[in-house]
Coordinates of N, CA, C and O in Angstrom, one line a residue:
M21 N 0.9 8.9 11.5 CA 0.5 8.3 10.6 C 1.6 8.2 9.2 O 2.1 7.4 8.9
Q22 N 1.6 9.3 8.9 CA 2.5 9.6 7.0 C 3.8 9.2 7.7 O 4.4 8.4 7.1
S23 N 4.5 9.5 8.5 CA 5.6 9.2 8.6 C 5.9 8.0 9.0 O 7.2 7.1 8.6
A24 N 5.4 7.3 10.3 CA 5.3 5.9 10.2 C 5.4 5.0 8.9 O 6.0 3.9 8.4
A25 N 4.1 5.5 8.1 CA 4.2 5.0 7.1 C 5.8 5.2 6.0 O 6.4 3.8 5.4
F26 N 6.1 5.7 5.8 CA 7.1 6.6 5.3 C 8.3 5.5 5.9 O 9.3 4.7 4.8
A27 N 8.4 5.5 6.8 CA 9.6 4.8 7.3 C 9.2 3.2 7.0 O 10.3 2.2 6.6
L28 N 8.3 2.5 7.5 CA 7.6 1.3 7.0 C 8.5 0.8 5.0 O 8.6 -0.2 5.2
S29 N 7.9 2.0 4.6 CA 7.9 1.4 3.2 C 9.7 1.1 3.1 O 10.2 0.7 2.3
N30 N 10.4 2.4 3.3 CA 12.0 2.1 3.9 C 12.7 1.1 3.9 O 12.8 -0.1 3.1
L31 N 11.7 0.5 5.0 CA 12.0 -1.3 5.6 C 11.9 -2.0 4.4 O 12.2 -2.9 4.2
A32 N 10.8 -2.2 3.7 CA 10.0 -2.8 3.1 C 10.3 -3.1 1.6 O 10.6 -3.5 0.9
R33 N 11.2 -2.0 1.4 CA 11.8 -2.1 0.2 C 13.5 -2.2 0.0 O 13.7 -3.0 -1.0
G34 N 13.7 -3.0 1.2 CA 15.0 -3.8 1.3 C 14.7 -5.4 0.8 O 14.0 -5.5 0.3
D35 N 15.9 -6.3 1.8 CA 15.6 -7.2 1.9 C 14.0 -8.0 2.0 O 13.0 -7.6 2.7
Q36 N 13.5 -9.2 1.4 CA 13.0 -10.1 1.2 C 12.5 -10.2 2.8 O 11.9 -10.4 3.1
G37 N 13.1 -11.1 3.3 CA 13.5 -11.2 4.6 C 13.2 -10.2 6.1 O 12.4 -10.3 6.6
V38 N 12.8 -9.0 5.7 CA 12.0 -7.1 6.4 C 11.4 -7.4 5.7 O 10.2 -7.0 6.5
A39 N 10.6 -7.9 4.6 CA 9.4 -8.0 4.2 C 8.3 -9.3 4.9 O 7.0 -8.6 5.5
E40 N 9.0 -10.1 4.8 CA 8.3 -11.1 5.6 C 7.6 -10.8 6.8 O 7.0 -11.5 7.8
E41 N 9.4 -10.1 7.3 CA 8.8 -10.2 9.6 C 7.6 -8.9 9.6 O 7.1 -9.0 10.7
L42 N 7.8 -8.1 8.7 CA 6.5 -7.0 8.5 C 5.0 -7.5 8.3 O 4.2 -7.3 9.5
L43 N 5.3 -8.3 7.4 CA 4.1 -9.2 7.4 C 3.6 -9.9 8.9 O 2.3 -10.3 8.6
Q44 N 4.4 -11.0 9.1 CA 4.1 -11.8 10.2 C 4.2 -11.1 12.0 O 3.4 -11.5 12.4
A45 N 4.1 -9.9 11.8 CA 4.1 -9.0 12.9 C 3.1 -8.2 12.6 O 2.5 -7.7 13.3
G46 N 1.7 -8.5 11.5 CA 0.9 -8.6 11.5 C 0.1 -7.5 10.8 O -0.8 -6.1 10.8
L47 N 1.0 -6.9 10.0 CA 1.2 -5.6 9.1 C 0.1 -5.5 7.6 O -0.5 -4.4 7.5
A48 N -0.6 -6.8 7.4 CA -0.4 -6.4 6.5 C -2.3 -6.4 6.8 O -3.6 -5.6 5.7
P49 N -3.1 -6.5 8.1 CA -4.4 -5.8 8.3 C -4.2 -4.1 8.2 O -5.4 -3.6 7.8
L50 N -3.3 -4.1 8.5 CA -3.4 -2.8 9.0 C -3.4 -2.2 8.0 O -4.0 -0.3 7.3
I51 N -2.3 -2.6 7.1 CA -2.4 -2.2 5.3 C -4.1 -1.9 4.6 O -4.4 -1.0 4.8
I52 N -4.5 -2.3 4.9 CA -5.7 -2.7 4.9 C -6.9 -2.0 5.2 O -7.5 -1.1 4.3
S53 N -6.6 -1.5 5.9 CA -7.0 -1.3 7.0 C -7.3 0.7 6.0 O -8.4 1.3 6.3
L54 N -5.9 1.0 6.3 CA -5.4 2.1 6.4 C -5.6 2.8 4.5 O -5.7 3.8 3.9
L55 N -5.8 1.6 3.4 CA -5.6 2.0 2.4 C -7.6 1.8 2.3 O -8.1 2.6 0.5
T56 N -8.3 1.5 3.0 CA -9.6 1.2 2.6 C -10.3 2.4 2.7 O -10.0 3.4 3.8
P57 N -10.8 2.8 2.0 CA -11.9 4.2 1.3 C -12.3 5.0 2.6 O -13.5 4.3 3.3
G58 N -11.9 6.2 2.9 CA -12.3 7.3 3.8 C -11.8 7.0 5.1 O -12.6 7.1 6.8
N59 N -11.1 5.5 5.6 CA -10.1 5.3 6.4 C -9.0 5.7 7.2 O -8.7 6.3 8.6
S60 N -8.5 6.8 6.1 CA -7.4 7.4 6.6 C -7.6 8.6 5.1 O -8.1 8.9 4.0
S61 N -6.5 9.6 5.8 CA -6.1 10.5 4.4 C -5.6 10.5 2.9 O -5.0 9.1 3.2
T62 N -6.2 11.3 1.8 CA -5.1 10.5 1.0 C -3.6 10.3 0.7 O -2.6 9.8 0.6
D63 N -3.2 11.9 1.6 CA -1.3 12.0 2.0 C -1.3 10.1 2.6 O 0.1 9.6 2.7
V64 N -1.4 9.6 3.8 CA -1.6 8.5 4.4 C -1.6 7.3 3.5 O -0.6 6.3 3.3
A65 N -3.0 7.3 2.8 CA -3.2 6.4 1.7 C -2.5 6.2 1.3 O -1.5 4.5 0.5
S66 N -1.6 7.6 0.6 CA -0.2 7.0 -0.9 C 1.1 7.1 0.0 O 1.5 5.8 -0.2
E67 N 1.4 7.2 1.5 CA 3.0 6.4 1.9 C 2.5 4.6 2.4 O 2.9 4.1 1.6
V68 N 1.2 4.3 2.5 CA 0.9 3.1 2.9 C 0.9 2.5 1.5 O 1.1 1.3 1.3
A69 N 0.6 2.9 0.6 CA 0.0 2.4 -0.4 C 1.9 2.2 -1.7 O 2.1 1.4 -2.2
W70 N 2.9 3.3 -0.8 CA 4.0 2.7 -0.9 C 5.0 1.7 -0.2 O 5.2 1.0 -1.3
V71 N 4.3 1.6 0.8 CA 4.7 0.0 1.5 C 4.0 -1.1 0.9 O 5.2 -1.8 0.1
L72 N 2.6 -0.5 0.6 CA 2.0 -1.8 -0.2 C 3.1 -2.2 -1.3 O 3.3 -3.7 -1.9
S73 N 3.2 -1.7 -2.2 CA 4.2 -1.5 -3.3 C 5.5 -2.5 -3.2 O 5.1 -3.3 -4.1
Y74 N 5.8 -2.5 -2.2 CA 7.7 -2.8 -1.9 C 6.6 -4.6 -1.7 O 7.9 -5.1 -1.8
L75 N 6.2 -3.8 -1.1 CA 5.8 -5.8 -0.1 C 5.4 -6.5 -1.7 O 6.0 -7.7 -1.7
T76 N 4.8 -6.2 -2.8 CA 3.7 -6.6 -3.4 C 5.2 -7.3 -4.4 O 4.7 -7.8 -5.2
S77 N 6.1 -6.3 -4.6 CA 7.5 -7.0 -5.3 C 8.1 -8.1 -4.6 O 8.9 -8.1 -5.4
K78 N 7.7 -8.9 -4.1 CA 8.7 -9.4 -3.1 C 7.2 -10.3 -3.0 O 6.5 -10.6 -3.1
P79 N 7.9 -11.5 -4.3 CA 6.7 -12.6 -4.4 C 6.1 -13.3 -3.2 O 4.3 -14.0 -2.9
I80 N 6.9 -14.0 -2.4 CA 6.8 -14.4 -1.4 C 5.4 -14.0 -0.7 O 4.7 -14.2 0.2
C81 N 4.9 -12.3 -0.7 CA 4.3 -11.4 0.2 C 3.2 -11.2 -0.6 O 2.0 -11.5 0.2
V82 N 2.9 -11.5 -1.7 CA 1.6 -11.4 -2.5 C 0.4 -12.8 -2.4 O -0.4 -11.6 -2.1
P83 N 0.7 -13.5 -2.0 CA -0.6 -14.3 -1.0 C -0.8 -14.1 -0.2 O -2.6 -13.7 -0.5
L84 N -0.3 -13.8 1.0 CA -0.7 -13.5 2.0 C -2.0 -11.6 2.0 O -3.0 -11.8 2.3
L85 N -0.7 -10.9 0.7 CA -2.0 -9.5 0.7 C -3.1 -9.8 0.4 O -4.5 -9.2 0.2
V86 N -2.7 -10.8 -1.0 CA -4.3 -10.8 -2.0 C -5.7 -11.5 -1.3 O -6.2 -11.4 -1.0
S87 N -4.9 -12.8 -0.3 CA -5.8 -13.3 0.5 C -6.6 -12.6 1.4 O -7.5 -12.7 2.0
G88 N -5.9 -11.4 2.0 CA -6.3 -10.3 2.4 C -7.6 -9.6 2.1 O -7.7 -8.7 3.0
G89 N -7.5 -9.4 1.0 CA -9.0 -8.3 -0.1 C -8.1 -7.3 -0.9 O -8.6 -6.2 -0.5
V90 N -7.0 -7.4 -0.1 CA -6.5 -5.6 -1.2 C -6.0 -5.4 -2.0 O -6.4 -4.3 -3.2
T91 N -6.1 -6.1 -3.2 CA -7.1 -6.4 -4.7 C -8.3 -5.5 -4.8 O -8.1 -4.1 -5.5
N92 N -9.6 -5.7 -4.2 CA -10.2 -5.7 -4.3 C -10.1 -4.4 -3.1 O -11.1 -2.8 -4.5
I93 N -9.7 -3.4 -2.4 CA -9.7 -2.5 -1.7 C -8.6 -1.3 -3.1 O -9.2 0.2 -3.2
L94 N -7.4 -1.7 -3.6 CA -7.0 -0.9 -4.3 C -7.8 -0.6 -5.4 O -7.8 0.8 -5.9
V95 N -8.7 -1.5 -6.0 CA -9.6 -1.4 -7.4 C -10.7 -0.5 -7.2 O -10.7 1.0 -7.9
E96 N -10.9 -0.3 -5.4 CA -12.2 0.7 -5.0 C -11.4 1.6 -5.0 O -12.1 3.2 -5.2
S97 N -10.1 2.4 -4.3 CA -9.4 3.2 -4.1 C -8.9 4.2 -5.5 O -9.2 5.1 -5.6
L98 N -8.6 3.1 -6.6 CA -8.3 3.7 -7.3 C -9.5 4.4 -8.1 O -9.9 6.0 -9.2
S99 N -10.7 3.8 -8.0 CA -12.1 4.0 -8.4 C -12.2 5.5 -8.1 O -12.7 6.6 -8.5
L100 N -12.4 5.6 -6.9 CA -13.0 6.7 -6.1 C -12.0 7.2 -6.3 O -12.6 9.0 -6.5
L101 N -10.6 7.4 -6.9 CA -10.1 8.8 -6.7 C -9.8 9.2 -8.3 O -10.2 10.1 -8.4
A102 N -10.5 8.4 -9.4 CA -10.9 8.9 -10.7 C -11.8 9.6 -10.9 O -11.7 10.4 -11.9
Q103 N -12.3 9.6 -10.0 CA -13.7 10.5 -9.7 C -13.8 11.2 -9.5 O -14.5 13.2 -9.8
Q104 N -12.4 12.1 -8.9 CA -12.3 13.3 -7.9 C -12.2 14.2 -9.3 O -11.5 14.2 -10.4
T105 N -12.0 15.2 -8.9 CA -12.1 16.8 -10.3 C -10.5 16.9 -10.4 O -10.3 16.9 -11.1
E106 N -9.8 16.8 -9.6 CA -8.4 16.9 -10.1 C -7.5 15.5 -9.4 O -7.3 15.5 -7.9
L107 N -7.0 15.0 -9.9 CA -6.7 13.1 -9.9 C -5.1 13.5 -9.2 O -4.3 14.0 -9.2
D108 N -5.4 13.1 -7.6 CA -4.0 12.7 -6.9 C -3.2 11.6 -7.3 O -2.8 11.5 -6.8
S109 N -1.9 11.9 -8.2 CA -0.9 11.2 -9.2 C -0.1 9.9 -7.7 O 0.6 9.4 -7.4
Q110 N -0.3 11.4 -6.5 CA 0.9 10.2 -5.8 C 0.4 9.4 -4.8 O 1.1 8.2 -4.6
A111 N -1.2 9.7 -5.3 CA -1.8 7.7 -4.7 C -1.9 7.3 -5.5 O -1.2 5.8 -5.4
V112 N -2.3 7.9 -6.8 CA -2.4 6.1 -8.0 C -0.7 5.6 -8.7 O -1.3 4.9 -8.7
T113 N 0.0 5.9 -8.4 CA 0.8 5.6 -9.1 C 1.5 4.1 -7.8 O 1.5 3.4 -8.2
P114 N 1.7 4.8 -6.9 CA 1.8 3.4 -5.6 C 1.0 2.4 -6.1 O 0.9 0.9 -5.8
M115 N -0.6 2.7 -5.9 CA -1.5 1.9 -6.1 C -1.3 0.6 -7.5 O -1.9 -0.3 -7.4
L116 N -0.8 1.6 -8.5 CA -1.4 0.5 -10.0 C 0.1 -0.6 -9.4 O 0.1 -1.1 -9.9
R117 N 1.2 0.3 -9.4 CA 2.5 -0.4 -9.2 C 2.3 -1.6 -8.3 O 2.7 -2.8 -8.7
S118 N 1.2 -1.7 -7.2 CA 1.1 -3.1 -6.4 C 0.1 -3.5 -7.1 O 0.2 -4.8 -6.9
L119 N -0.9 -3.2 -7.6 CA -1.6 -4.4 -8.4 C -0.8 -4.5 -9.9 O -1.0 -5.9 -9.9
G120 N -0.6 -4.1 -10.2 CA 1.4 -4.5 -11.3 C 1.4 -6.0 -11.0 O 1.3 -6.8 -11.5

C-alpha cells in the first residue's frame, strides 16, 4: 500500500490532467478511507497524505475532495497525531499542506 501510494503521489504531482484522471477513476473515496484514523498505518497514511497534498494543489480537484469529507478526516487525523507522545511529522506535513 505504501509503495502504491508513493507511485500515485508521483503521478499526482504532475500535470493537472493526470490528477483529474485519478479522481475520475475513483481515487477520492480510497484516499479518504486510508486517511480515516484506524484504517491504515501511519506510514501508509503519510504516503496517502502526500497524494492528497498534490491533488489539493490543483484547484479543479479540491471541490470533489472537500465534498467527500476529506477536511474532517484531516482535522481528526491531525488531532489524534497531536495527542501522541512522539509527534510523527512525516504524516503531519502533507496533511497540513492539504488543508492549506
